Short mmCIF file of C-alpha atoms in Angstrom, two decimals:
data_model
loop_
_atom_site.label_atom_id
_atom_site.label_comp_id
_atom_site.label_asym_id
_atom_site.label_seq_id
_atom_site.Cartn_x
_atom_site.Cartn_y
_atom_site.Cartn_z
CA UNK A 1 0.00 0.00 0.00
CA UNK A 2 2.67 2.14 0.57
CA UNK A 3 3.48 2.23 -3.09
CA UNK A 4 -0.33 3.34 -3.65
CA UNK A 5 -0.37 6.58 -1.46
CA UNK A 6 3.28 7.05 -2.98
CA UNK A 7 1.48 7.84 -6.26
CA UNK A 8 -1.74 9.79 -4.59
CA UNK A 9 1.23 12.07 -2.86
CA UNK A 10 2.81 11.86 -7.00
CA UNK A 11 -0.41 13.01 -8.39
CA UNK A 12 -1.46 15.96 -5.36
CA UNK A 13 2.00 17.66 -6.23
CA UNK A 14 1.45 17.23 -9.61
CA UNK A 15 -1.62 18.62 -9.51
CA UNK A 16 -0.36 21.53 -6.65
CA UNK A 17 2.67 22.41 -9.01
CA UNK A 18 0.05 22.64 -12.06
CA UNK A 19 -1.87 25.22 -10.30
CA UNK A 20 0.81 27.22 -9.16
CA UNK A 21 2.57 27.41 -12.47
CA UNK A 22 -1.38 28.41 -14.16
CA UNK A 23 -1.66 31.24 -11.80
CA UNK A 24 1.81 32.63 -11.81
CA UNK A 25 2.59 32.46 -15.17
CA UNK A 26 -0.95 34.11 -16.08
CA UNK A 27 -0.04 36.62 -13.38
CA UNK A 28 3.37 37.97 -15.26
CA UNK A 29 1.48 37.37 -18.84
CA UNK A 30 -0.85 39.76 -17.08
CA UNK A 31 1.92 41.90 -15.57
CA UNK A 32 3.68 42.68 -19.02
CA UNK A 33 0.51 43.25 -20.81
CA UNK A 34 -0.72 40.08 -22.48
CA UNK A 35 -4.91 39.79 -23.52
CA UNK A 36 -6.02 37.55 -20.98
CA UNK A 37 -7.87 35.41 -24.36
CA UNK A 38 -4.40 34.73 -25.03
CA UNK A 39 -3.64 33.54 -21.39
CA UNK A 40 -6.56 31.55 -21.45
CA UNK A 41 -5.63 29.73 -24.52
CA UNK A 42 -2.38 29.10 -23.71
CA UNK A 43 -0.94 29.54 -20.06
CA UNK A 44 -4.66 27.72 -18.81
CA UNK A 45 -4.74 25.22 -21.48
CA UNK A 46 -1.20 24.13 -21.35
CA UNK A 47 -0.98 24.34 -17.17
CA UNK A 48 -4.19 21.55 -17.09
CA UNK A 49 -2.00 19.09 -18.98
CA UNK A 50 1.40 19.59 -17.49
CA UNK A 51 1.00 16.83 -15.38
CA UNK A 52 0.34 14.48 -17.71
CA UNK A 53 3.40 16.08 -19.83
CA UNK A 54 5.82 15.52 -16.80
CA UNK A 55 4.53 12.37 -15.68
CA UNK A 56 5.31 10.96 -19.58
CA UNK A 57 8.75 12.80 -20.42
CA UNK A 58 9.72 11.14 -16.84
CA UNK A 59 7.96 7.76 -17.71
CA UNK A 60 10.19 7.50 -21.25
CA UNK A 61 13.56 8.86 -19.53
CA UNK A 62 13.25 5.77 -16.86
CA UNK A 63 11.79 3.47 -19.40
CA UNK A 64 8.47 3.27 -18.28
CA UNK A 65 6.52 3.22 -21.70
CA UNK A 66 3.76 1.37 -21.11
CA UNK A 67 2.60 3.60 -18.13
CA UNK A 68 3.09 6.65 -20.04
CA UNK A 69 0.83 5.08 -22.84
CA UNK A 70 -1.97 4.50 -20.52
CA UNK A 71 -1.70 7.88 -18.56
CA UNK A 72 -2.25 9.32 -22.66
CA UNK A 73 -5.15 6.98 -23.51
CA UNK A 74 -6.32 6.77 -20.04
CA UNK A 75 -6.91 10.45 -19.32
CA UNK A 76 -8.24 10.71 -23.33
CA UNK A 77 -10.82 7.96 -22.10
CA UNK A 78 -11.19 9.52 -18.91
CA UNK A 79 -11.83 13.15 -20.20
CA UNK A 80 -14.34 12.19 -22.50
CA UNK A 81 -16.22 9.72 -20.38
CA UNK A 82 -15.90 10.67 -16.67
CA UNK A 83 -15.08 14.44 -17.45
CA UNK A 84 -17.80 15.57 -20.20
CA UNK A 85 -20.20 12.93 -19.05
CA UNK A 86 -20.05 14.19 -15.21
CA UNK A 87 -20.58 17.96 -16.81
CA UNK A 88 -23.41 17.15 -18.76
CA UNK A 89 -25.35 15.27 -16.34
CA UNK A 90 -24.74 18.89 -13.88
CA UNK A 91 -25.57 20.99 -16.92
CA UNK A 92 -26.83 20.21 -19.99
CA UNK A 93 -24.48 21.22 -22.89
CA UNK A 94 -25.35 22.83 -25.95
CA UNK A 95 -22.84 24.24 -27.96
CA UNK A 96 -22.61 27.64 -29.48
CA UNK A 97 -19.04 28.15 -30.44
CA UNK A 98 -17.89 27.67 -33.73
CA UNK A 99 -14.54 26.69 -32.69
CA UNK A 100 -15.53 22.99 -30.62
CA UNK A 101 -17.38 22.27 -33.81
CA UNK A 102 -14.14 22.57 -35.75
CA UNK A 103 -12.12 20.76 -32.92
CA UNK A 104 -14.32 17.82 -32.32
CA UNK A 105 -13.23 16.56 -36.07
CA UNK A 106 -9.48 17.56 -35.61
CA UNK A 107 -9.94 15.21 -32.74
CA UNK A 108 -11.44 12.74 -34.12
CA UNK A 109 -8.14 12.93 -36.82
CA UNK A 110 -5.80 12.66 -34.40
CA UNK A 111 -7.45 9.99 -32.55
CA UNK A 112 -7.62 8.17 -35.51
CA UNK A 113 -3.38 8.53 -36.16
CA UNK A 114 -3.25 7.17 -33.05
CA UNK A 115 -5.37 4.04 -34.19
CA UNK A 116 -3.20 3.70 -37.21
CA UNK A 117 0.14 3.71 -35.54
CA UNK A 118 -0.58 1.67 -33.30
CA UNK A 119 -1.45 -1.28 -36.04
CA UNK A 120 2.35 -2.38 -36.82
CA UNK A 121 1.25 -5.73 -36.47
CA UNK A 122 -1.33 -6.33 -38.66
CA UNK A 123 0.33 -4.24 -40.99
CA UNK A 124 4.15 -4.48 -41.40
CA UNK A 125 4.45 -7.36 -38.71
CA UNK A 126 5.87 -5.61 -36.23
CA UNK A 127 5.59 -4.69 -32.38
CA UNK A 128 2.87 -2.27 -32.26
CA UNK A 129 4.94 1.24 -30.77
CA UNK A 130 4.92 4.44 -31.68
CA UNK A 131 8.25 5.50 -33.24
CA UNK A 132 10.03 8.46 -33.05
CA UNK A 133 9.35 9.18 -36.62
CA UNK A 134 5.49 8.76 -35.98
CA UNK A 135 6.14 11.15 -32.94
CA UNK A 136 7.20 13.91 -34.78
CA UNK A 137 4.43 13.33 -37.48
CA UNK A 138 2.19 13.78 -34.69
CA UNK A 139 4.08 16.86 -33.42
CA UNK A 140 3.39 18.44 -37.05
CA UNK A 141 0.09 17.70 -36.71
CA UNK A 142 -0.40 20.03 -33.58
CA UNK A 143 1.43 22.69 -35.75
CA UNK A 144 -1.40 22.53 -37.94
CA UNK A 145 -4.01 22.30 -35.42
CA UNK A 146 -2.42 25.52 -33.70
CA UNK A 147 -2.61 27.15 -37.49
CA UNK A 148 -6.14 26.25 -38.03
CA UNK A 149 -7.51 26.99 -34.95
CA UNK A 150 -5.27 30.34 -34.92
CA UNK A 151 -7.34 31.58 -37.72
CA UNK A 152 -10.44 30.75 -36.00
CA UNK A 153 -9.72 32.31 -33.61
CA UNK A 154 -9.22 35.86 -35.55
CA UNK A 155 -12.63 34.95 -37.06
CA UNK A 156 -14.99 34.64 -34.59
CA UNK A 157 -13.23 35.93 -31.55
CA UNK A 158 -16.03 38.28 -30.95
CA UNK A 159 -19.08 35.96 -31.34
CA UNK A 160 -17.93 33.07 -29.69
CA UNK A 161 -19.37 32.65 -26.76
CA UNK A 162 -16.37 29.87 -25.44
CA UNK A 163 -14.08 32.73 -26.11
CA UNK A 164 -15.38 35.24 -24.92
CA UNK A 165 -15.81 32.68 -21.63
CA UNK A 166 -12.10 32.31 -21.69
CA UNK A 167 -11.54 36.03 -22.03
CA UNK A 168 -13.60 36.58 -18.59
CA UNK A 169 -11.93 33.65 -16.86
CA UNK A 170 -8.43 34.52 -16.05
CA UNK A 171 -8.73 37.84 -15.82
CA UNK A 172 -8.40 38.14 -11.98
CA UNK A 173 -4.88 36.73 -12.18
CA UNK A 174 -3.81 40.54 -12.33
CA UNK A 175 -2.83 40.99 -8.41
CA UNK A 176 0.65 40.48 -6.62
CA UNK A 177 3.83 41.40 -6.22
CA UNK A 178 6.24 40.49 -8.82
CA UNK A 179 8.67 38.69 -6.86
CA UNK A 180 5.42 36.44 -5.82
CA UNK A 181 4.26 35.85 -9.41
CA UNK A 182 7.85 34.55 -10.47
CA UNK A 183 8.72 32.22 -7.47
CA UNK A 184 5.24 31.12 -7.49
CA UNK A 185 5.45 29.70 -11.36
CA UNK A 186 9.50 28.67 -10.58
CA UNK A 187 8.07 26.61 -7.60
CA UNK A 188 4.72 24.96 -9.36
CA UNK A 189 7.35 23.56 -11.70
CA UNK A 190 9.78 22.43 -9.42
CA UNK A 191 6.62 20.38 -7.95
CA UNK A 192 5.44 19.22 -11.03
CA UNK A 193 9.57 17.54 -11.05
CA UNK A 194 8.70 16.37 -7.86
CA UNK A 195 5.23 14.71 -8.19
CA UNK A 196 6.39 13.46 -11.82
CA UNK A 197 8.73 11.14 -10.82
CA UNK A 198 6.94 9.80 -7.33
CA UNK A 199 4.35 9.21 -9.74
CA UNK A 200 6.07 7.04 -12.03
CA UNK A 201 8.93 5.66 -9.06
CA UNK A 202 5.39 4.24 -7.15
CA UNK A 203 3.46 3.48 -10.01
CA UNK A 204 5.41 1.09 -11.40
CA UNK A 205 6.25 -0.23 -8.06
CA UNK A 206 2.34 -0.41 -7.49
CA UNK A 207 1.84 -2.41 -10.38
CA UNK A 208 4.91 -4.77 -9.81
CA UNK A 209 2.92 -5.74 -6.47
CA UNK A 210 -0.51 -6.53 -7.69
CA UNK A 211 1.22 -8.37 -10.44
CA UNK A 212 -0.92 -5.98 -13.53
CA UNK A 213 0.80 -4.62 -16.56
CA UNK A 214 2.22 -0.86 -15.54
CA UNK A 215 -0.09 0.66 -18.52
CA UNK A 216 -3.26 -0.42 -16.45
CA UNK A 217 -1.85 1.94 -13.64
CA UNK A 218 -1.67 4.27 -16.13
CA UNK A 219 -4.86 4.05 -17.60
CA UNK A 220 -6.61 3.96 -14.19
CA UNK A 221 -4.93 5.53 -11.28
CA UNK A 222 -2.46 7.71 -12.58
CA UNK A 223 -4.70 8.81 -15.60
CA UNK A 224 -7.57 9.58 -12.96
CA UNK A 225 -5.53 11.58 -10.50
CA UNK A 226 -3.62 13.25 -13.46
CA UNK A 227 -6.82 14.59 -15.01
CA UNK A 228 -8.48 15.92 -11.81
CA UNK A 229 -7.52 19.99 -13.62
CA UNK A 230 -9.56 18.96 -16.38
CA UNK A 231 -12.91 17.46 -13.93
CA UNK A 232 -12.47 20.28 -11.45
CA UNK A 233 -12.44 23.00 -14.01
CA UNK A 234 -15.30 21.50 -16.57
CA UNK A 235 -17.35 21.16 -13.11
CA UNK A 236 -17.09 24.58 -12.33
CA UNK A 237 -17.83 25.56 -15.66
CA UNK A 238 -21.14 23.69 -15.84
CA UNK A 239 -21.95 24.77 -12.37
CA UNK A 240 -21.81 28.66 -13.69
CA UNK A 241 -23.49 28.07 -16.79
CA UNK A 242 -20.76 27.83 -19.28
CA UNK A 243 -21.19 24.53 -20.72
CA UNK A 244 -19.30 25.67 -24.09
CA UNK A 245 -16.09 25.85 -21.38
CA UNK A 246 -16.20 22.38 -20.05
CA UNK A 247 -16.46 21.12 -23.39
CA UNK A 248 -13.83 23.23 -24.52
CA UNK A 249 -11.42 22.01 -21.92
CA UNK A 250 -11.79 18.43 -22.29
CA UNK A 251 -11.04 18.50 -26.08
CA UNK A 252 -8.42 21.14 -25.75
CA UNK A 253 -6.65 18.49 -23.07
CA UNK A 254 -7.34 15.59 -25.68
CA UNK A 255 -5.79 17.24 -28.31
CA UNK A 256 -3.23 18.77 -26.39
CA UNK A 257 -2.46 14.99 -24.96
CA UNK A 258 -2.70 13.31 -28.55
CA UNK A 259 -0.42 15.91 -30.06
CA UNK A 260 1.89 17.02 -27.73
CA UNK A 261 2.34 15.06 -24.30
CA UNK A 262 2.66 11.23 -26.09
CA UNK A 263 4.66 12.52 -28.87
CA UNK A 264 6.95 14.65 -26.71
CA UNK A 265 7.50 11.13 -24.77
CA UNK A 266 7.72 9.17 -27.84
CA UNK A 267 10.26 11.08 -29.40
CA UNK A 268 12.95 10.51 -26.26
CA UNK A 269 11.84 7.10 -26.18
CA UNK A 270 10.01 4.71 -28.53
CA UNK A 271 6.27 4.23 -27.18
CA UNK A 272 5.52 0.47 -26.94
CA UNK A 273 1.76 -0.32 -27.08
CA UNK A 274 0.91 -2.51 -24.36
CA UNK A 275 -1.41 -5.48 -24.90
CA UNK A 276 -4.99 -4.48 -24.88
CA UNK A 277 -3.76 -0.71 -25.88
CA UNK A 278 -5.44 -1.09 -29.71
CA UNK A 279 -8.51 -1.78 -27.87
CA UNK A 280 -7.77 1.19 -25.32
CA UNK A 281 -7.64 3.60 -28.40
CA UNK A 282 -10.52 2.35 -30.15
CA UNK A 283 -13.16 2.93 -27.14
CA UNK A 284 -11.10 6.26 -27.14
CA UNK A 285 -11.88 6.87 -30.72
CA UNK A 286 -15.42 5.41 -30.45
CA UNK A 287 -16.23 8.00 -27.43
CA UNK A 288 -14.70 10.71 -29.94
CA UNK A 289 -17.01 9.74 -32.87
CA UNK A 290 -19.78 9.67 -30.95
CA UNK A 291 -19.92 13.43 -30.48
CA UNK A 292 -19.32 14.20 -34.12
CA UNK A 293 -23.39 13.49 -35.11
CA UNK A 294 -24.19 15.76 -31.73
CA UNK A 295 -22.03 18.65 -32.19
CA UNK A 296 -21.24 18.84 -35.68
CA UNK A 297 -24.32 17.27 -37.81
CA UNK A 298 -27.03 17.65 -35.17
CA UNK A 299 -28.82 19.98 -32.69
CA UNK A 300 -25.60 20.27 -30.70
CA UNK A 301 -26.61 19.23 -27.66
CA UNK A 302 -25.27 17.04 -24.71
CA UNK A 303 -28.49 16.09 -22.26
CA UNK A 304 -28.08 14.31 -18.91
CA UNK A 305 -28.87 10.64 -20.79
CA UNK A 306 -26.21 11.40 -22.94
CA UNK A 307 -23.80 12.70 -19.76
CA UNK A 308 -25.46 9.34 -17.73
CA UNK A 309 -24.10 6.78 -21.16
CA UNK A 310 -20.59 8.55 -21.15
CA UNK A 311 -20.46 7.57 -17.51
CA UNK A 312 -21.67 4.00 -17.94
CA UNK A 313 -19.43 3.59 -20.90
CA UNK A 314 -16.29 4.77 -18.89
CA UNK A 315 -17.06 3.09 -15.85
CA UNK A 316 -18.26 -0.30 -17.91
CA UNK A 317 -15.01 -0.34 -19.71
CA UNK A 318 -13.15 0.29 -16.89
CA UNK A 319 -14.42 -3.07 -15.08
CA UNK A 320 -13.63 -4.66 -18.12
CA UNK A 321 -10.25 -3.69 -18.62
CA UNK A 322 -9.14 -4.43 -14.97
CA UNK A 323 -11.04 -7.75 -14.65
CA UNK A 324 -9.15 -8.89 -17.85
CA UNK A 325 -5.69 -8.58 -16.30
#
């Protein structure tokens, strides 16, 4: 057990440096005169993943693949089953902004490079991994996400309603002393050091114990506690009636986790797939799909039976995956 609260501890700095590096690094965007629309999209948005970034550049230096593959598809999974599906089932979502309709479908692409890497032995008869040459293909493909949603952005920035949530969010990030603002981002990411490797040190110690594969300690306890940003901040945003937001964050994280945090990790170390992992990234892709005919083709709307079938799904698989160890 010891190696179990060794990860909690992980995961609680983790999440303590995250927060400390969101608000002082918006506080000196703030201080030298940055929109807070551009804080939101990219201090906020990157802060919410950096735990799952540290936990996986730490999980390839010390050869820990397989966890940093399920922390990837695990908080994907968990995002878009236990994240979206607890916010709807609070608040009803129906979407206004032109911007989730475009990101839904980029993805949806990503996803589905994921799914196709991932087939090396079906298709060249070869371990299933994702190779440093597939990692930077994926890296690209953020650059062109960043491009496309960039000129969204200078579209539509003044009738979308999700940013012009994001442009009231971290605007109160304004106050303190300089001297504060600097050690307080400097410290968050000395704890996110910290609580990354803990995390990874006791996880794969945990999993050594019960006698599971490390990427199911990925997928379920460090993919859980890594993602708790992302539930905390898409509950509060369905609790004030911004339901565009807590969308919004869980496919920002997705994407951001797709095209940045496993191929950041797969480029210092080759990715193996674990077994079951082609299954892990089809429910992924499957819970991804799902919300194309809602947001993109139909009314755009996310009801509480929807939010209630996310849940089941998540939950369903979840017994599944464990019980088949």
């Amino acid at each position: 057990m010891i190696s179990f609260f060794g990860i909690v501890l992980g995961v609680v700095i983790l999440i303590a440096g995250g927060t400390a590096l969101v608000r002082g690094a918006s506080e000196i965007a703030a201080r030298f005169g940055i929109s807070p629309m551009v804080i939101g999209l990219t201090v906020v948005a990157f802060g919410t993943s950096a735990p799952e970034l540290v936990v996986n550049i730490f999980g390839a230096l010390s050869g820990a693949t397989g966890l940093a593959f399920g922390n990837v598809v695990g908080s994907n999974i968990g995002n878009l089953g236990l994240v979206l599906g607890a916010a709807a089932i609070m608040s009803p979502i129906a979407i206004r902004g032109q911007i989730v309709r475009r990101e839904v479908p980029l993805l949806l692409l990503a996803t589905t490079m994921m799914m196709v890497m991932s087939l090396d032995r079906p298709l060249e008869n070869l371990p299933p991994a994702i190779r440093r040459t597939e990692a930077i293909v994926l890296l690209l493909m953020f650059c062109i996400v960043i491009y496309i949603t960039a000129l969204d952005f200078l579209r539509v920035q003044k009738q979308d309603p999700l940013l012009n949530g994001i442009v009231k969010g971290p605007a109160s990030f304004a106050s303190g002393s300089g001297r504060y603002r600097w050690l307080l981002a400097l410290g968050g990411f000395a704890l996110l050091f910290v609580g990354g490797e803990l995390t990874i040190r006791y996880g794969v110690a945990f999993a050594t114990q019960m006698g599971v594969s490390p990427a199911i300690i990925g997928l379920f306890v460090v993919a859980i506690g890594t993602s708790m940003p992302e539930l905390a901040t898409s509950i509060i945003a369905a609790m004030r009636g911004q339901p565009d937001l807590a969308l919004g964050n869980v496919i920002g994280s997705n994407i951001f986790n797709s095209l940045i945090v496993l191929p950041v990790s797969g480029a210092i170390a080759e990715i193996s797939v674990p077994s079951g992992g082609v299954g892990d990234l089809l429910i992924s892709w499957l819970l991804v799909a799902s919300l194309i005919p809602l947001f993109v083709f139909g009314r755009a709307y996310l009801g509480r039976r929807a939010g209630a079938f996310l849940l089941i799904v998540y939950f369903g698989y979840a017994i599944y995956r464990i019980q088949g160890v």
